Coordinates of C-alpha atoms in Angstrom, one line a residue:
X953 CA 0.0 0.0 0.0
X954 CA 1.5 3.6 -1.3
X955 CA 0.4 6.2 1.5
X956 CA 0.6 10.1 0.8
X957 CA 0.5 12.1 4.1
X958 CA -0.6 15.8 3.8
X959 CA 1.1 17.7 6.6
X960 CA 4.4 19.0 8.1
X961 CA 4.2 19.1 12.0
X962 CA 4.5 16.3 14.8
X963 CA 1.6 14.7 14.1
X964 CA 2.0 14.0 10.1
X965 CA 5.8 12.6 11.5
X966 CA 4.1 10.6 14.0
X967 CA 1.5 9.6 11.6
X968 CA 4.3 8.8 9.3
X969 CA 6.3 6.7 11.7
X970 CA 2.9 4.2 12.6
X971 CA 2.6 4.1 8.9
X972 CA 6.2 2.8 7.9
X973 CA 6.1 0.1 10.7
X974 CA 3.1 -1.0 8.9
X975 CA 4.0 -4.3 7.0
X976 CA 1.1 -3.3 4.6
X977 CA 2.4 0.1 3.8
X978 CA 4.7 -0.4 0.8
X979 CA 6.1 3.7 0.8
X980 CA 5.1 6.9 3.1
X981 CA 5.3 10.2 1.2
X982 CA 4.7 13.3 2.7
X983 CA 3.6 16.4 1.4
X984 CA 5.3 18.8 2.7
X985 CA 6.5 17.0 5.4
X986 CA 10.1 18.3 7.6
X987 CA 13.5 17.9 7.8
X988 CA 13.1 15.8 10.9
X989 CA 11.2 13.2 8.7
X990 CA 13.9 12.2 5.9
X991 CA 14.9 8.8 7.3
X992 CA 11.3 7.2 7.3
X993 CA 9.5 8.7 4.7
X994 CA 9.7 10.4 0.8
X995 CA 9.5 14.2 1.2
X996 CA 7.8 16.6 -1.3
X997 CA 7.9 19.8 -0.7
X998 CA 5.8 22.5 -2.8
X999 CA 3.8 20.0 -4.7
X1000 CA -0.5 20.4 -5.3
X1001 CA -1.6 17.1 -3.2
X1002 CA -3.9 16.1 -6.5
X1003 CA -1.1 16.2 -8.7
X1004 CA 1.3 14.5 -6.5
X1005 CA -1.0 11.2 -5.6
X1006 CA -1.8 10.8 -9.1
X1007 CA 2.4 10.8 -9.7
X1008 CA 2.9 8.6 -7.0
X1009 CA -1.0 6.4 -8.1
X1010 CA -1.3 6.8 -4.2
X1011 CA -3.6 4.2 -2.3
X1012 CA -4.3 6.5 0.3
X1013 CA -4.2 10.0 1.1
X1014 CA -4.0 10.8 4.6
X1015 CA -4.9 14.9 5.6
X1016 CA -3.5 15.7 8.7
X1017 CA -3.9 19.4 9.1
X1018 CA -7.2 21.3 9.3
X1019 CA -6.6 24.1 7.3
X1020 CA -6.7 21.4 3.8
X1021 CA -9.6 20.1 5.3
X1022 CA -11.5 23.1 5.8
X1023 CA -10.3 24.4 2.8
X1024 CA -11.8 21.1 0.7
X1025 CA -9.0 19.4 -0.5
X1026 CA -10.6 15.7 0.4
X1027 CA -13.6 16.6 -1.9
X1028 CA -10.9 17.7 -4.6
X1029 CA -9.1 14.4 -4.3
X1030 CA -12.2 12.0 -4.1
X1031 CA -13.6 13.6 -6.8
X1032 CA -10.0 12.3 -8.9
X1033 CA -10.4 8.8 -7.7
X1034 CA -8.4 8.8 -4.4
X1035 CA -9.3 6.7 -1.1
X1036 CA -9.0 9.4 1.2
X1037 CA -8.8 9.6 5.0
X1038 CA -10.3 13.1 6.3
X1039 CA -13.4 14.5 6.2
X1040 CA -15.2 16.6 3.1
X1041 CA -15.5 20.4 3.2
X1042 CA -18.5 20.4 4.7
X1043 CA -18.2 17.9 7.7
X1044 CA -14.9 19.7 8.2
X1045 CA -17.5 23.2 9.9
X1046 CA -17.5 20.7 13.0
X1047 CA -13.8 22.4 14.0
X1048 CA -14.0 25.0 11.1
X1049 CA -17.0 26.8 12.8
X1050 CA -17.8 26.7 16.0
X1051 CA -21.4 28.3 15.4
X1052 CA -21.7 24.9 13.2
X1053 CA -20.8 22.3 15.6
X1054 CA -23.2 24.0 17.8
X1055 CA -25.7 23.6 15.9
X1056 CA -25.0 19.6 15.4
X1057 CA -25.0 19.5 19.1
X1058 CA -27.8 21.0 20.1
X1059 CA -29.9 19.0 18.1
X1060 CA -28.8 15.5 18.6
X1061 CA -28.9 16.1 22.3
X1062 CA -24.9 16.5 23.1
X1063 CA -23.9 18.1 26.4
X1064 CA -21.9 21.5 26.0
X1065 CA -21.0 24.6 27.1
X1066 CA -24.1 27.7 26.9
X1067 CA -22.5 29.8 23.8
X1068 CA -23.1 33.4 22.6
X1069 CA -21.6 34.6 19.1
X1070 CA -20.8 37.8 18.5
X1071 CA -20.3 39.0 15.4
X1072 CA -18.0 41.9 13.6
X1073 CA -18.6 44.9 13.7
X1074 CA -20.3 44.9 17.3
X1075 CA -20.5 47.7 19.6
X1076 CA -18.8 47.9 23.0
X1077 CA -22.5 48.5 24.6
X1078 CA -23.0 45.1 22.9
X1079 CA -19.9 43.7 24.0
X1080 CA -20.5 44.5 27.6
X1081 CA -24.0 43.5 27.6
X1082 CA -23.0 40.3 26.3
X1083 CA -20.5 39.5 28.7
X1084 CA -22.9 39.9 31.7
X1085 CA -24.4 36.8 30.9
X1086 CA -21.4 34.9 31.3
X1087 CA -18.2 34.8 34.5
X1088 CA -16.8 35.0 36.7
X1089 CA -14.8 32.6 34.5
X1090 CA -14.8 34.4 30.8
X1091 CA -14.3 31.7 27.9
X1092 CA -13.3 34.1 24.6
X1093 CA -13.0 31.8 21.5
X1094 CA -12.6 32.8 17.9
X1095 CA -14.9 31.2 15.7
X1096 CA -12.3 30.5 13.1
X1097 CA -9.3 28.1 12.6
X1098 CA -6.6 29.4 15.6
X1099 CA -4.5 26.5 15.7
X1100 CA -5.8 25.7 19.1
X1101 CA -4.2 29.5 20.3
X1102 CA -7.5 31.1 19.5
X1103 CA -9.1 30.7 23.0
X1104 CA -8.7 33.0 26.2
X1105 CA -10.2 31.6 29.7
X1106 CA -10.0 34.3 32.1
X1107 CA -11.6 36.1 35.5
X1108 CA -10.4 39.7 34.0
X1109 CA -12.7 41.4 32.2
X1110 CA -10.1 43.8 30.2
X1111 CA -8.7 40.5 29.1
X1112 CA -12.1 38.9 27.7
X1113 CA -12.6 42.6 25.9
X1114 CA -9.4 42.6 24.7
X1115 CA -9.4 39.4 23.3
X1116 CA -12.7 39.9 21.4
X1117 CA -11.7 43.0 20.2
X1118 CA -8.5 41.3 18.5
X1119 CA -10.6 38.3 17.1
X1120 CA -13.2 41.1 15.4
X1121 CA -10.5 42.8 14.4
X1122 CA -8.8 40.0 12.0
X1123 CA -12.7 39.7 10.6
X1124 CA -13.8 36.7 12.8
X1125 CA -16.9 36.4 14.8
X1126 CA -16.2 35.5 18.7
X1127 CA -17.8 32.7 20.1
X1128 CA -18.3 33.7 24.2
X1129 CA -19.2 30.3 26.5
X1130 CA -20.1 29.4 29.8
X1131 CA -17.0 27.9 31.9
X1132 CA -17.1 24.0 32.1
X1133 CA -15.2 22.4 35.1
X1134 CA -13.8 19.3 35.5
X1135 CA -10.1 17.3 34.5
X1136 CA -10.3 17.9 30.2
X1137 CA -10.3 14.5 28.1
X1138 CA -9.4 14.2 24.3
X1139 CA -10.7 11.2 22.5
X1140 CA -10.1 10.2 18.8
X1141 CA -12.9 8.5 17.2
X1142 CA -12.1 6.8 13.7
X1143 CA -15.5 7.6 12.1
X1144 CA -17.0 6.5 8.8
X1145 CA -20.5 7.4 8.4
X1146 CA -22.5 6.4 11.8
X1147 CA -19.5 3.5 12.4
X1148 CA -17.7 5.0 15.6
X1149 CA -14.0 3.3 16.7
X1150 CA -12.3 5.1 19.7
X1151 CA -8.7 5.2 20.3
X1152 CA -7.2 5.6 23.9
X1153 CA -8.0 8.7 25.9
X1154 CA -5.3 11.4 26.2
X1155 CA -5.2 14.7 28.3
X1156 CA -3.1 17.7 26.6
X1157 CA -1.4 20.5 28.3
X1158 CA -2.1 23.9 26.6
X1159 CA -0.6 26.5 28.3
X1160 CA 2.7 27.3 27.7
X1161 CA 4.2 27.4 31.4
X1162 CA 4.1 24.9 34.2
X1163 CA 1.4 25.1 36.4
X1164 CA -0.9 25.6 33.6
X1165 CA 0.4 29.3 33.8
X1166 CA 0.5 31.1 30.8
X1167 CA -1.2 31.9 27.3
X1168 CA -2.7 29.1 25.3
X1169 CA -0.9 27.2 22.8
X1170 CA -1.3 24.3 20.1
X1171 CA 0.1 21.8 23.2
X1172 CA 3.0 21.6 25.3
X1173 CA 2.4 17.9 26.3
X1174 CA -0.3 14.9 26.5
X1175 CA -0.2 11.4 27.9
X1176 CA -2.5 8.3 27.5
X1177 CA -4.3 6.2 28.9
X1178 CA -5.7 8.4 31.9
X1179 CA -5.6 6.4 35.2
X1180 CA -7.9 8.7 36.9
X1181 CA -10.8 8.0 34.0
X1182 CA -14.2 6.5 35.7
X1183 CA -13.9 2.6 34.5
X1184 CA -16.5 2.7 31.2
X1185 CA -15.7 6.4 30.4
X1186 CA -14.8 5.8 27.0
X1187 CA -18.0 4.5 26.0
X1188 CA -19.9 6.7 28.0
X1189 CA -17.9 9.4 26.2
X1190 CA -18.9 7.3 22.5
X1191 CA -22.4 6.6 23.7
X1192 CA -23.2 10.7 25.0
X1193 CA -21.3 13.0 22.4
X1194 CA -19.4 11.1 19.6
X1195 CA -22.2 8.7 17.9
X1196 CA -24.8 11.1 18.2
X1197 CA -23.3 13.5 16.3
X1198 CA -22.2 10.7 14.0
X1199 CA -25.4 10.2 13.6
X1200 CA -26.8 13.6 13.8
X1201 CA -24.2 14.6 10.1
X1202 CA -25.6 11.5 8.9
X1203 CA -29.4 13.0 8.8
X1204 CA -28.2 16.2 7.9
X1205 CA -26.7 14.9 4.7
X1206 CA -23.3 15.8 6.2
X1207 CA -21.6 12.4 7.1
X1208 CA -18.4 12.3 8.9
X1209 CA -15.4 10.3 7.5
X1210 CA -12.1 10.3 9.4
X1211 CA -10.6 11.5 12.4
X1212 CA -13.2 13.3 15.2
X1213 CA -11.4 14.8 17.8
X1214 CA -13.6 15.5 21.3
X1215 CA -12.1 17.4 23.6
X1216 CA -13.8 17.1 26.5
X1217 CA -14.2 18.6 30.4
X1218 CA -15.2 15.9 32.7
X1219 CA -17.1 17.8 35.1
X1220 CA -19.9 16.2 38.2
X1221 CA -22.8 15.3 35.4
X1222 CA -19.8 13.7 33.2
X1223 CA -18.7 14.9 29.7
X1224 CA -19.2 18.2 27.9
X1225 CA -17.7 19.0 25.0
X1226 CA -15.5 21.6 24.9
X1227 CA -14.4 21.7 21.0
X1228 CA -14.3 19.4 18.2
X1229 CA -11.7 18.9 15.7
X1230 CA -12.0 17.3 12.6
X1231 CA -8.6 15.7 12.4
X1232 CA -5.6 13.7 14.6
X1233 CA -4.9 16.3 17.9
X1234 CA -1.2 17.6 18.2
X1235 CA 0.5 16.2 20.4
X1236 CA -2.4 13.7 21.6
X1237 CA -1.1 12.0 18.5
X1238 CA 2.0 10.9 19.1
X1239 CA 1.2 9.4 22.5
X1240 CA -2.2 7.6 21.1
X1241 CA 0.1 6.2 18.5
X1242 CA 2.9 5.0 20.1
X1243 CA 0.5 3.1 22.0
X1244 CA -1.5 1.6 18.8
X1245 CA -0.5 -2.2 17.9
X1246 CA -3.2 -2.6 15.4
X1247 CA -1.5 -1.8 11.9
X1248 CA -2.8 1.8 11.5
X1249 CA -2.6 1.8 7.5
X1250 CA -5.5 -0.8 7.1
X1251 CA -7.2 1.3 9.8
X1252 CA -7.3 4.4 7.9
X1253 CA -7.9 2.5 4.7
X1254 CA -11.2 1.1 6.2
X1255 CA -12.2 4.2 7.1
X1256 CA -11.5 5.9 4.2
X1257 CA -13.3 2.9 2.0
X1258 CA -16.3 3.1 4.1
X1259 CA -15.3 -0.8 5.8
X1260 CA -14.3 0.4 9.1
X1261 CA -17.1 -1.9 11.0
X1262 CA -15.5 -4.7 9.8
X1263 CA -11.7 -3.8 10.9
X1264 CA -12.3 -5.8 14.2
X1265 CA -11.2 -4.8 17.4
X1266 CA -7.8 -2.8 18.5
X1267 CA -5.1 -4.0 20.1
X1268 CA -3.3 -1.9 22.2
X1269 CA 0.5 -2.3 23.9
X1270 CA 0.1 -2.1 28.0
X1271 CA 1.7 0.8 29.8
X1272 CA 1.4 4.4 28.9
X1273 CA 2.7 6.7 26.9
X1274 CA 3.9 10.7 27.4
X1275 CA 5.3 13.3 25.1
X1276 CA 6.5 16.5 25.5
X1277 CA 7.0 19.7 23.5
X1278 CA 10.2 21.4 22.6
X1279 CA 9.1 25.2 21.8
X1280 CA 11.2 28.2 20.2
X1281 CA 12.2 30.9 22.7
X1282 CA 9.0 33.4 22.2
X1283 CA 6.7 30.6 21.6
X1284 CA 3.5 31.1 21.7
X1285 CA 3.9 34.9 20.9
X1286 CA 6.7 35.5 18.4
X1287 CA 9.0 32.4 18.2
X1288 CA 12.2 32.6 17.0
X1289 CA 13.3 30.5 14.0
X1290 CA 16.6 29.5 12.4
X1291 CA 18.5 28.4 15.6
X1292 CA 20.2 25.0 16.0
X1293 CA 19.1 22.4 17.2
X1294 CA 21.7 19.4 18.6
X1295 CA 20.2 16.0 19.8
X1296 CA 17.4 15.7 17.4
X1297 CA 18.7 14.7 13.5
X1298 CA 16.8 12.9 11.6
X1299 CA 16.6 8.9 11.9
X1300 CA 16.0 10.0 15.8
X1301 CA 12.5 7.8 15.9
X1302 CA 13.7 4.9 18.0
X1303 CA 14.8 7.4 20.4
X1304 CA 10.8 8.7 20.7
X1305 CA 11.7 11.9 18.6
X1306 CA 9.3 13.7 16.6
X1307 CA 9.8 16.8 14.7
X1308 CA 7.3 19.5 14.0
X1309 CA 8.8 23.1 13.0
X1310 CA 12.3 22.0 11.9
X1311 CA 14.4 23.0 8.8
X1312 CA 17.9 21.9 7.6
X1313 CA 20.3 24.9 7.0
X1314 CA 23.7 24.4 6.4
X1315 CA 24.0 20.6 7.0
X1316 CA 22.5 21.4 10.4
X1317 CA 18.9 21.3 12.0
X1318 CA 17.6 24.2 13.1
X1319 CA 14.1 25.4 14.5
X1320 CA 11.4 26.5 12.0
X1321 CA 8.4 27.6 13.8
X1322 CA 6.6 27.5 17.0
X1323 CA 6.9 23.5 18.2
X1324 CA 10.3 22.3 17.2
X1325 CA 10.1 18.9 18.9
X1326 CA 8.4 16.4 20.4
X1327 CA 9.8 13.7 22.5
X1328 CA 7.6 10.7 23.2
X1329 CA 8.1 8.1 26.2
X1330 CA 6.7 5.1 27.2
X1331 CA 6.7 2.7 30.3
X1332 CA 4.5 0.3 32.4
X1333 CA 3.9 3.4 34.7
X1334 CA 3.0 6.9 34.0
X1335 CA 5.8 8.0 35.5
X1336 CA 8.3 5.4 33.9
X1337 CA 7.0 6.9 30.9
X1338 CA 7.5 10.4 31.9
X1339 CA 11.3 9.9 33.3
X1340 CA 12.1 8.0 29.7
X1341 CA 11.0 11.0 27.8
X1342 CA 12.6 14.0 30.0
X1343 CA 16.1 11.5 30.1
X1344 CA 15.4 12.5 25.9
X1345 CA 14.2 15.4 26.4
X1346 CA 17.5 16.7 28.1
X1347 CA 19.4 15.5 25.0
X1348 CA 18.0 18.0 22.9
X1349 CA 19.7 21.8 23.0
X1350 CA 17.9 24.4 21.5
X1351 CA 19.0 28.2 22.5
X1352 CA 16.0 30.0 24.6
X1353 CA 14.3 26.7 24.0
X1354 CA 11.6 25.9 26.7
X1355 CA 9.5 22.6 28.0
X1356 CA 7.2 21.9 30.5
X1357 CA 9.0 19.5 33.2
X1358 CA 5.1 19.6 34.7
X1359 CA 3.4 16.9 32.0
X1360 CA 0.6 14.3 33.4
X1361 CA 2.7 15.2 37.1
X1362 CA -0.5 16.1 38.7
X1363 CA -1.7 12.3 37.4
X1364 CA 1.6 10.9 38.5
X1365 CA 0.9 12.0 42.2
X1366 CA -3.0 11.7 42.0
X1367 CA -4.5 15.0 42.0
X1368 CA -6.3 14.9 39.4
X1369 CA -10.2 13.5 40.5
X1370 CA -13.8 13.5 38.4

């Protein structure tokens, strides 16, 4: 089987690394793909994703970004004959839009938070007036693509103005919620049609500091399974939010094929979904997969193919998994780029490596964007798995780079209760 992965971060390398232990998979190309991802996989770099699978007569195309997906580029490639992994244009509004997902929620019954838009072009009367029907905890989300940096929680006012202001601003509308409590859960869902697989529950880290101090970011860290889960909280997360909307994008004519992310806040009546995505999470990814013994290139070829009821059940390795996210100095605000990076070449997989914003310059590595690197660890423990990837982790020099030293620790030593 001849794979084509669309991407460039840690999660397309991840991706890319499940796939070419696969004894099914043949060749992984990526499109664009990184530096970090030379030794496991053909690069190609500035090519139109139609044109290139129909060089390479790809079996599968797998989209790991949302942008493509938002932007359509499934439909464009089903419609020239591909198998394709990844939702269409349309089913992609369940992360695109957060006004859409909404919608899908409301009506096939799916707990979440209470949500106000608030469009360009709004008044600060209407601003004001809005925000007195939520806090003390403001939740500030742009209803747009943000790259999971779109989102401002917050007990200061001038902060949940300032926030909205800056989202209207760049032409989005703002989507205001009411605070949900509770440990977060991400779950990835293989979906084709109404057919609903899970994968193993993770729990990222978004801010950027330790302590969960700090703005937002894509994810500084996640870990899987979660020992604190109730025992049946996977299904109950299936049975409650995932198959119903499923099913609900079924009715509507919309149906769902690929990868639906929930992300999740566990609160005192259970789940409530926080977002969706309509693709692998980054860096949930690399820890879900590290984990996965099922062959994952069949699995995305019966989704893709519309046969994923029949791919039986998955097998999973015992243990957990952890990874954790080298950022640029400046990340989330202004990273810097074009530094060196020692510790991390390519080839660097066994060692649970996994490069996102990377470039070669020189003959040497050097950072590229936001999240340079991810470093994945696995044990029979949580912590075992945490120690394995810091003992990496402190391989890897990067000048004003920074980590969290703080991932699944509040697991580890059992603070963490639902």
């Amino acid at each position: 089987m001849r794979i084509l992965v669309i991407g460039n971060g840690a999660r397309e390398h991840a991706l890319a690394y499940s796939l070419s232990r696969d004894p099914q998979v043949s060749e992984v190309h990526v499109c664009p793909g990184n530096a970090g991802m030379s030794a496991i996989a053909t690069l190609h770099p500035d090519q139109d994703a139609v044109q290139l699978a129909k060089e390479l007569a790809a079996d599968l195309v797998v989209i790991g970004p949302e942008i493509p997906l938002v932007a359509g580029v499934a439909d464009e490639l089903r419609a020239a004959g591909f198998a394709v992994f990844g939702p269409s244009k349309e089913a992609a509004q369940i992360e695109g839009s957060k006004a859409f997902a909404k919608n899908v929620m409301s009506r096939a019954g799916v707990r979440t938070a209470r949500a106000e838009s608030l469009a360009p072009g709004a008044t600060r009367e209407e601003v004001d007036a809005a925000l007195e029907n939520f806090g003390p905890t403001f939740v500030v989300k742009d209803d747009g693509l943000a790259g999971g940096k779109g989102v401002v929680v917050t007990d200061d006012r001038d902060e949940a103005v300032a926030h909205i202001e800056s989202v209207h601003a760049a032409g989005n509308p703002v989507l205001l919620e009411s605070f949900l409590d509770g440990p977060e859960v991400s779950l990835f869902c293989l979906v084709d049609g109404e057919t609903v697989v899970p994968l193993l529950p993770a729990q990222d880290h978004k801010r950027v500091w330790e302590n969960d101090e700090g703005p937002n970011t894509g994810g500084m860290g996640a870990y899987t399974p979660l020992p604190w889960l109730p025992e049946g909280g996977v299904q109950r997360i299936v049975d409650e939010v995932v198959q119903p909307v499923a099913s609900q994008m079924v009715k509507d004519g919309v149906p769902f094929n690929g990868l639906l992310y929930a992300g999740l806040a566990w609160g005192q009546e259970g789940p409530a979904v926080v977002e969706f995505n309509c693709r692998f999470g980054d860096p949930e990814t690399q820890a879900v997969l590290e984990m996965l013994e099922t062959p994952l290139g069949g699995l995305l070829r019966a989704t893709a193919e519309g046969t994923l009821a029949e791919a039986g059940e998955l097998t999973w390795k015992d243990g957990f998994a952890l990874t954790v996210v080298l950022a640029a100095e400046g990340y989330p605000q202004a990273p810097k780029k074009g530094d060196v990076i020692t510790g991390a070449d390519a080839g660097s997989e066994s060692r649970g490596i996994r490069a996102a914003g990377v470039a070669v310059k020189d003959g040497q590595l050097v950072s590229s964007g936001g999240r340079v690197i991810n470093v994945v660890g696995t044990g029979a423990t949580l912590e075992e798995a945490r120690d394995q990837a810091y003992r990496v982790m402190d391989t890897v020099h990067l000048d004003g780079g920074h980590f969290r030293r703080d991932i699944a620790l509040p697991a580890v030593e059992g603070r963490i209760h639902v």
